[in-house]
Amino acid sequence: MTGAASQQLPIFANAESFRAFRSDPSRWLPIALDIARSHGLDTSAPHVFATGTNLVVGLGETLILKIFPPMLREQFVSERGSLMQLKGHLDLPIPEIVAEGTRDGWPYLVITRLAGTLGSEVWPHLPEVQKERLLRQIGETIASVQRAPLGPLARIEPRWNDFMRAQMLGCRARHTRLGLAPKFLKGLDDLLRDAEELIPMDAPPVFLVGEYIPENFLLACDDGQWSLNGLFDFGDVLAGWRDYDLLGPSAFMAAGRPGRVKSLLEGFGYAKLDDTLRRRLMALMLLHRASDLNSHICIEGWQEQADDLIELQELIWAG
């Protein structure tokens, strides 16, 4: 046996060594193409996606192969389960599974490639009225996904209650390590105390994608109007309280603009923005599994504009 068919995907002890492997496609692309050929797929025009968490290669214009290292097997479980469960429940296109399997203990999916332009390429250049329109569509999409039945994903780990408790326990250490200013850290104990009351722990869970950010959706333009045209990346799905999925668009897209905030929340189904909702969203933002306020709040000079977490929540969810 020669060539890619005889090459093996290695086992990595840590995330750093895997990232180094991923960043050098010459080490894994031949194996990826061998997997594709084993399913009778066209490998004449592969395109390696440099960003992302897993090994991802486009096969022509219509298919994508995602290969998950064993250490990230839960992402495979999440992605596969989500695509199967959401199929037929959304108006918005999502990828469909074409093939799946395992190579050397690494699970993989072949999925359809959606049409459209990556949101992150378009978003910064859109006029304000179109940003508000898109945020309303994103709010509507989040609500639509959350109406889909969870099925087996209701049992996905970690369970919401356990997840929130662990996030609360590690919250201060996390944000201290990430360099959150002392004036914000000072209010953490009060916020976490409020969170116990404000965040439902045992409410019926809904489908949480966790990352409604411009990198994870596609847009299409019709007569100068941009609209959502596809949603992808379901590797971090949770089952839990619905407001959690408002955090990505709040931080990365609404940028404290009252019109944008209003559009997002109204699309989602909240007619009124009050201090209770702001406080709950602030708590959830600090407890999000990817929370890093210094990197994620897209409001120019926000650290100087707010003196504490109360002022910060009023800045982020203005209106």
PDB file of N, CA and C in Angstrom, residues 43 53-54 242:
ATOM      1  N   THR A  43     -12.235  15.105  -6.540  1.00  0.00           N
ATOM      2  CA  THR A  43     -11.150  15.737  -5.774  1.00  0.00           C
ATOM      3  C   THR A  43     -10.271  16.607  -6.674  1.00  0.00           C
ATOM      4  N   THR A  53     -11.870  25.263  13.354  1.00  0.00           N
ATOM      5  CA  THR A  53     -11.306  24.451  14.432  1.00  0.00           C
ATOM      6  C   THR A  53     -10.789  23.116  13.924  1.00  0.00           C
ATOM      7  N   ASN A  54     -11.471  22.544  12.925  1.00  0.00           N
ATOM      8  CA  ASN A  54     -11.159  21.200  12.450  1.00  0.00           C
ATOM      9  C   ASN A  54     -10.458  21.243  11.098  1.00  0.00           C
ATOM     10  N   ARG A 242     -33.005  30.062  26.240  1.00  0.00           N
ATOM     11  CA  ARG A 242     -33.058  30.680  24.915  1.00  0.00           C
ATOM     12  C   ARG A 242     -32.223  31.949  24.756  1.00  0.00           C
TER      13      ARG A 242
END
